[in-house]
Phi, psi and omega in degrees: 000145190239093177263163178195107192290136141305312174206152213306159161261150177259001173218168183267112171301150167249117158248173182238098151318154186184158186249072177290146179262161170345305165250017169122353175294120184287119160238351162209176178177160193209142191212139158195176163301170154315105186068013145094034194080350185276040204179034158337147181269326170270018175265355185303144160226144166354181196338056161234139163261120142241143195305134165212099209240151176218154193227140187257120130291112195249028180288128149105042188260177164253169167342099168188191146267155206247168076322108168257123178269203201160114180206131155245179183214183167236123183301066185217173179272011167280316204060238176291110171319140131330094162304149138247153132108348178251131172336314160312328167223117167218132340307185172330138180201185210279326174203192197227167160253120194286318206203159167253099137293143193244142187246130172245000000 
């Protein structure tokens, strides 16, 4: 993942990654900071990229296509950020879909 904040962030984000199967049942995920905690969110400043890898074990899935999500949040009674603005979650919802994987 490749980020690039609009305006600083004021809090540390968790993101989530994630497998949904055909039929939408979440089978694998991984939530963590950002860069595995080495890359805080509220140290971001504005038009700098940062760098972010997550790793899905899609070892032992059986055969199929995958969804991959992605959403963040805060370990807060706020909870989950809003997407906006991509097709994928049109109105608004809790993450977005990035991509489709095929498990052979």
């Amino acid at each position: 993942l490749l980020w690039t904040p609009t305006v600083p962030p004021t809090e540390n984000y968790t993101v989530s990654t994630f497998l949904l199967n055909e039929t939408g049942l979440l089978v694998a995920q991984s939530d963590n900071y950002p860069l595995q905690g080495h890359s805080p969110t509220i140290a971001w400043q504005t038009d700098r990229y940062y760098y972010d890898s997550h790793y899905l074990g899609a070892l032992g899935l059986p055969p199929g296509d995958y969804q991959v999500g992605l959403k963040l949040y805060l370990n807060s009674p706020s909870g989950n950020l809003v997407v906006q603005g991509p097709q994928s979650c049109a109105p608004a919802c809790e993450y977005i879909l990035l991509s489709t994987i095929t498990v052979e």
